[in-house]
Coordinates of C-alpha atoms in Angstrom, one line a residue:
M23 CA -144.0 0.1 -60.0
T24 CA -140.6 -0.8 -58.5
I25 CA -140.8 -4.4 -59.6
I26 CA -138.4 -4.6 -62.6
D27 CA -138.8 -8.4 -63.2
N28 CA -140.6 -11.1 -61.4
A29 CA -140.5 -14.8 -62.4
V30 CA -140.6 -18.3 -61.0
Y31 CA -138.1 -20.8 -62.4
V32 CA -138.6 -24.5 -62.4
D33 CA -135.6 -26.8 -63.3
G34 CA -133.7 -23.8 -64.7
V35 CA -136.5 -22.7 -67.0
R36 CA -138.7 -19.6 -66.6
H37 CA -142.0 -21.2 -65.8
V38 CA -144.4 -18.4 -64.8
E39 CA -144.4 -14.6 -64.7
P40 CA -146.6 -13.4 -61.8
E41 CA -148.2 -10.0 -62.0
S42 CA -147.7 -9.2 -58.3
L43 CA -145.7 -10.3 -55.3
E44 CA -148.7 -12.1 -53.9
Q45 CA -149.0 -14.2 -57.0
T46 CA -145.3 -14.9 -56.9
F47 CA -145.6 -16.4 -53.4
D48 CA -148.7 -18.4 -54.4
M49 CA -147.1 -19.8 -57.5
L50 CA -143.8 -20.6 -55.8
A51 CA -145.7 -22.6 -53.2
H52 CA -147.8 -24.4 -55.9
H53 CA -145.1 -25.0 -58.6
G54 CA -141.9 -25.1 -56.4
G55 CA -138.7 -24.0 -58.0
M56 CA -137.0 -20.7 -57.4
A57 CA -138.4 -17.1 -57.4
W58 CA -136.3 -14.3 -58.7
I59 CA -137.7 -10.9 -57.9
G60 CA -136.0 -7.7 -59.1
L61 CA -136.8 -4.5 -57.3
Y62 CA -135.8 -0.9 -58.0
R63 CA -135.8 1.4 -54.9
P64 CA -138.7 -0.5 -53.3
T65 CA -141.1 1.1 -50.9
P66 CA -141.1 0.0 -47.2
E67 CA -144.4 -1.7 -47.9
E68 CA -143.0 -3.8 -50.8
M69 CA -139.9 -4.8 -48.8
A70 CA -142.1 -5.7 -45.9
A71 CA -144.2 -8.0 -48.1
V72 CA -141.1 -9.7 -49.4
A73 CA -139.5 -10.0 -46.0
S74 CA -142.7 -11.5 -44.5
E75 CA -142.9 -14.2 -47.2
F76 CA -139.3 -15.2 -47.2
G77 CA -138.4 -14.5 -43.6
L78 CA -135.8 -11.8 -44.3
H79 CA -134.0 -10.4 -41.3
D80 CA -135.2 -7.0 -40.1
L81 CA -131.7 -5.5 -40.1
A82 CA -131.0 -6.6 -43.7
V83 CA -134.4 -5.3 -44.8
E84 CA -133.6 -1.9 -43.1
D85 CA -130.3 -1.8 -44.9
A86 CA -131.9 -2.6 -48.3
I87 CA -134.4 0.3 -47.9
S88 CA -132.0 2.9 -46.6
A89 CA -129.2 2.0 -49.0
H90 CA -125.7 3.8 -48.6
Q91 CA -124.2 0.5 -47.4
R92 CA -120.6 -0.7 -47.8
P93 CA -119.9 -3.9 -49.7
K94 CA -120.6 -6.8 -47.3
L95 CA -121.9 -10.3 -46.9
E96 CA -124.0 -11.3 -43.9
R97 CA -125.7 -14.6 -43.2
Y98 CA -128.9 -14.8 -41.2
D99 CA -129.8 -18.4 -40.6
D100 CA -130.5 -19.8 -44.1
S101 CA -130.7 -16.4 -45.7
L102 CA -127.7 -14.6 -47.2
F103 CA -127.6 -10.8 -47.6
T104 CA -125.0 -9.4 -50.0
V105 CA -124.2 -5.7 -50.8
L106 CA -122.2 -4.9 -53.9
R107 CA -121.1 -1.5 -55.4
P108 CA -121.2 -1.7 -59.2
A109 CA -119.3 1.0 -61.1
R110 CA -119.2 2.3 -64.6
Y111 CA -116.9 4.7 -66.3
I112 CA -118.6 7.7 -68.1
D113 CA -116.6 8.8 -71.1
D114 CA -118.3 12.2 -71.5
S115 CA -117.4 13.5 -68.0
E116 CA -114.4 11.2 -67.5
S117 CA -115.7 10.2 -64.2
V118 CA -116.8 7.0 -62.4
E119 CA -120.4 6.5 -61.3
F120 CA -121.1 4.1 -58.4
G121 CA -124.3 2.2 -57.8
E122 CA -125.6 -0.1 -55.1
L123 CA -127.0 -3.6 -55.4
H124 CA -128.5 -5.6 -52.6
I125 CA -129.0 -9.3 -53.0
F126 CA -131.1 -11.6 -50.8
T127 CA -130.6 -15.3 -51.4
G128 CA -132.3 -18.2 -49.7
K129 CA -133.3 -21.8 -50.3
N130 CA -135.7 -21.0 -53.1
Y131 CA -135.5 -17.3 -53.8
V132 CA -133.3 -14.5 -55.1
V133 CA -134.3 -10.9 -54.4
T134 CA -132.3 -8.1 -56.0
V135 CA -132.7 -4.5 -54.9
R136 CA -131.1 -1.8 -57.0
H137 CA -130.6 1.8 -55.9
A138 CA -129.2 3.1 -59.2
E139 CA -129.7 2.6 -62.9
M140 CA -127.7 -0.4 -64.1
A141 CA -128.2 -2.9 -66.8
G142 CA -126.0 -5.6 -65.3
V143 CA -128.8 -7.5 -63.4
A144 CA -130.9 -7.7 -66.5
R145 CA -128.0 -9.0 -68.6
V146 CA -127.3 -11.6 -65.9
R147 CA -130.9 -12.7 -65.9
R148 CA -130.9 -13.1 -69.7
R149 CA -127.6 -15.0 -69.7
M150 CA -128.8 -17.3 -66.9
E151 CA -132.1 -18.0 -68.7
A152 CA -130.1 -19.0 -71.8
R153 CA -128.2 -21.5 -69.6
P154 CA -130.8 -23.6 -67.8
D155 CA -127.9 -26.0 -66.8
L156 CA -126.5 -23.2 -64.7
L157 CA -129.8 -21.7 -63.5
R158 CA -131.0 -25.0 -62.2
H159 CA -128.3 -24.8 -59.5
G160 CA -130.5 -22.4 -57.8
P161 CA -129.9 -19.1 -55.9
E162 CA -126.2 -19.7 -55.4
A163 CA -125.7 -19.8 -59.2
V164 CA -127.5 -16.4 -59.5
L165 CA -125.5 -14.9 -56.7
Y166 CA -122.2 -16.0 -58.3
A167 CA -123.3 -14.8 -61.7
L168 CA -124.1 -11.3 -60.2
L169 CA -120.8 -11.2 -58.5
D170 CA -119.1 -12.1 -61.8
R171 CA -121.0 -9.4 -63.7
V172 CA -120.2 -6.7 -61.2
V173 CA -116.5 -7.6 -61.2
D174 CA -116.3 -7.8 -65.0
D175 CA -117.9 -4.4 -65.2
Y176 CA -114.9 -3.1 -63.2
A177 CA -112.6 -3.7 -66.2
P178 CA -113.9 -0.6 -68.2
V179 CA -113.5 1.5 -65.1
V180 CA -109.9 0.3 -64.7
A181 CA -109.2 1.2 -68.3
G182 CA -110.8 4.6 -68.0
L183 CA -108.9 5.5 -64.9
E184 CA -105.7 4.3 -66.5
N185 CA -106.3 6.6 -69.5
D186 CA -107.0 9.5 -67.2
I187 CA -103.7 8.9 -65.4
D188 CA -101.9 8.9 -68.7
E189 CA -103.5 12.2 -69.6
I190 CA -102.4 13.7 -66.2
E191 CA -98.8 12.7 -66.9
D192 CA -99.0 14.7 -70.2
Q193 CA -100.6 17.7 -68.4
L194 CA -97.9 17.7 -65.7
F195 CA -95.1 18.4 -68.2
S196 CA -97.1 20.8 -70.3
G197 CA -97.4 23.3 -67.4
D198 CA -101.2 23.0 -67.2
T199 CA -102.2 24.8 -64.0
T200 CA -105.5 22.8 -63.6
V201 CA -103.7 19.5 -63.3
S202 CA -103.6 19.6 -59.4
R203 CA -107.4 19.8 -59.2
R204 CA -107.8 16.9 -61.6
I205 CA -105.3 14.8 -59.6
Y206 CA -107.3 15.4 -56.5
E207 CA -110.6 14.5 -58.2
L208 CA -109.2 11.4 -59.8
A209 CA -107.6 10.3 -56.4
R210 CA -111.0 10.7 -54.8
E211 CA -112.6 8.4 -57.5
V212 CA -109.8 5.9 -57.0
I213 CA -110.4 5.8 -53.2
Q214 CA -114.1 5.3 -53.8
F215 CA -113.3 2.5 -56.2
Q216 CA -111.0 0.9 -53.7
R217 CA -113.7 1.0 -51.1
A218 CA -116.0 -0.8 -53.5
I219 CA -113.5 -3.6 -54.3
H220 CA -111.3 -4.1 -51.2
P221 CA -114.1 -5.9 -49.2
L222 CA -114.7 -8.4 -52.0
P223 CA -111.9 -10.9 -51.2
D224 CA -113.2 -11.4 -47.6
M225 CA -116.7 -11.8 -48.9
L226 CA -115.6 -14.4 -51.4
H227 CA -113.7 -16.3 -48.7
Q228 CA -116.8 -16.3 -46.6
L229 CA -118.7 -17.9 -49.4
E230 CA -115.9 -20.5 -49.9
R231 CA -116.1 -21.5 -46.2
G232 CA -119.8 -22.4 -46.8
F233 CA -119.1 -24.7 -49.8
E234 CA -119.2 -27.9 -47.8
K235 CA -121.9 -26.9 -45.3
Y236 CA -124.4 -25.8 -48.0
G237 CA -123.4 -28.4 -50.6
V238 CA -122.4 -25.9 -53.3
E239 CA -121.9 -27.6 -56.7
T240 CA -118.3 -28.0 -58.0
D241 CA -119.0 -25.9 -61.1
L242 CA -120.1 -23.0 -58.9
R243 CA -117.0 -23.4 -56.8
H244 CA -114.8 -23.0 -59.9
S245 CA -116.9 -20.0 -61.0
L246 CA -116.4 -18.3 -57.7
R247 CA -112.7 -18.9 -57.6
D248 CA -112.5 -17.4 -61.1
V249 CA -114.3 -14.3 -59.8
E250 CA -111.8 -14.2 -56.9
D251 CA -108.8 -14.1 -59.4
H252 CA -110.4 -11.2 -61.3
V253 CA -111.0 -9.3 -58.1
E254 CA -107.3 -9.7 -57.1
R255 CA -106.2 -8.3 -60.4
V256 CA -108.6 -5.4 -60.2
I257 CA -107.4 -4.6 -56.6
S258 CA -103.8 -4.7 -57.7
R259 CA -104.4 -2.3 -60.6
A260 CA -106.4 0.1 -58.4
D261 CA -103.7 0.1 -55.7
S262 CA -101.1 1.0 -58.3
F263 CA -103.3 3.9 -59.5
R264 CA -103.3 5.3 -55.9
D265 CA -99.5 5.2 -55.9
L266 CA -99.2 6.7 -59.3
L267 CA -101.5 9.6 -58.3
Q268 CA -99.5 10.2 -55.1
N269 CA -96.3 10.3 -57.2
A270 CA -98.0 12.7 -59.7
L271 CA -99.1 15.0 -56.9
T272 CA -95.6 15.0 -55.5
L273 CA -94.1 15.7 -59.0
D274 CA -96.7 18.4 -59.6
G275 CA -95.6 20.1 -56.3
T276 CA -91.9 19.9 -57.4
L277 CA -92.6 21.2 -60.9
T278 CA -94.7 24.1 -59.5
A279 CA -92.0 25.0 -57.0
N280 CA -89.4 24.9 -59.8
R281 CA -91.5 27.2 -62.0
Q282 CA -91.9 29.6 -59.1
N283 CA -88.2 29.5 -58.4
E284 CA -87.5 30.2 -62.1
A285 CA -89.9 33.0 -62.2
S286 CA -88.5 34.5 -59.0
A287 CA -84.9 34.1 -60.4
E288 CA -86.0 35.9 -63.6
Q289 CA -87.6 38.6 -61.6
N290 CA -84.5 39.0 -59.5
E291 CA -82.4 39.3 -62.7
Q292 CA -84.6 42.1 -63.9
V293 CA -84.4 43.9 -60.6
K294 CA -80.7 43.7 -60.7
K295 CA -80.5 45.1 -64.2
I296 CA -82.9 48.0 -63.3
S297 CA -81.0 48.7 -60.1
S298 CA -77.6 48.7 -62.0
W299 CA -78.7 51.1 -64.6
A300 CA -80.3 53.4 -62.0
A301 CA -77.0 53.5 -60.1
I302 CA -75.1 54.2 -63.3
F303 CA -77.2 57.1 -64.2
F304 CA -77.3 58.4 -60.6
A305 CA -73.5 59.3 -60.6
P306 CA -73.7 61.7 -63.6
S307 CA -76.9 63.1 -62.2
F308 CA -75.3 63.8 -58.9
V309 CA -72.3 65.6 -60.4
A310 CA -74.7 67.6 -62.7
G311 CA -76.9 68.4 -59.8
V312 CA -74.0 69.8 -57.8
Y313 CA -72.8 72.0 -60.6
G314 CA -76.3 73.0 -61.5
M315 CA -77.0 74.7 -58.1
N316 CA -75.5 78.0 -59.4
F317 CA -74.1 79.3 -56.1
D318 CA -71.9 82.4 -56.5
H319 CA -69.1 81.1 -54.3
M320 CA -68.2 78.0 -56.3
P321 CA -64.6 78.4 -57.7
E322 CA -65.3 75.7 -60.2
L323 CA -67.9 77.8 -62.0
H324 CA -65.2 80.2 -63.2
W325 CA -62.5 77.6 -63.7
E326 CA -61.5 77.1 -67.3
L327 CA -61.2 73.3 -66.9
G328 CA -64.3 72.9 -64.7
Y329 CA -66.7 71.9 -67.5
P330 CA -64.5 69.2 -69.2
L331 CA -63.5 67.9 -65.8
S332 CA -67.0 67.5 -64.6
I333 CA -68.0 65.7 -67.9
G334 CA -65.0 63.4 -67.4
I335 CA -65.9 62.6 -63.9
M336 CA -69.5 61.7 -65.0
I337 CA -68.2 59.4 -67.7
A338 CA -65.5 57.8 -65.5
M339 CA -68.0 57.1 -62.7
A340 CA -70.6 55.6 -65.1
A341 CA -67.9 53.5 -66.8
L342 CA -66.5 52.3 -63.4
M343 CA -70.0 51.3 -62.1
Y344 CA -70.9 49.6 -65.4
G345 CA -67.7 47.6 -65.2
I346 CA -68.4 46.5 -61.7
F347 CA -72.0 45.5 -62.4
K348 CA -70.9 43.7 -65.5
K349 CA -68.3 41.7 -63.7
K350 CA -70.9 40.7 -61.1
G351 CA -73.2 39.5 -63.8
W352 CA -75.9 42.0 -63.1
L353 CA -75.8 43.4 -66.6

């Protein structure tokens, strides 16, 4: 069954727990109050039953079934359709997992549709049931509490991303060759996080514009403005992460280029030394080669000073070349 929880609340108190959607609709009509139905990846048939009873708009129902929606808030007559992207930081893999939560709210109902495992909705329900004074405000109170829960759950994500960025800074200066890949992966997660949170201010402003028209209680207005403050802080932090990662990527490129230049310079120095010694040994080898050809018509072969002169020439040429290379800094 995809029905996670199903209850009818009267005056802020959990009154009955229907065993099926049909019973929910009957008891809601009989007892009044507010129905709160929690669904997990519902089938088209289940969504059709809910849509038929509460008059949900076809486009919103289609979005709730297909999922993969961006955060948004759409109003269809007296029905409000809200899409949120909850997120949680996974310590083991040092990654961010994103979910999707769809919320239908109307005059006397709340329908939550989840497309990922998340305990936030259940925690909100328990907290609201412990505060009948809040729950009796109706569907608006539930929507604001869900918004507040999702935004609060962003705090561990921000802390996790911040810790990852600190680790990247350490990797940059330690010469870790895998840091570029990690920067790209983390940047992708930050971008996904920004896509989840950037639409929220406009969504909250839309809700504020309906305060007077729909008679929203003063306590709920204050609650929503508190959520708005939290959202602005989260957005500010996430945007700073984007800048830090861009700077880290630039720094990584600079450090990599410097390391390559240093390696190239070291290689050039080695080539210079090898070439210098090869040239130094070439001069004596050339002289020795000439005198080692053993031609008969070489007057130097029978000259008494020929041998010491050739040795002297070899030493002098080698010393001269050594001095030249040493002066140029090749040796």
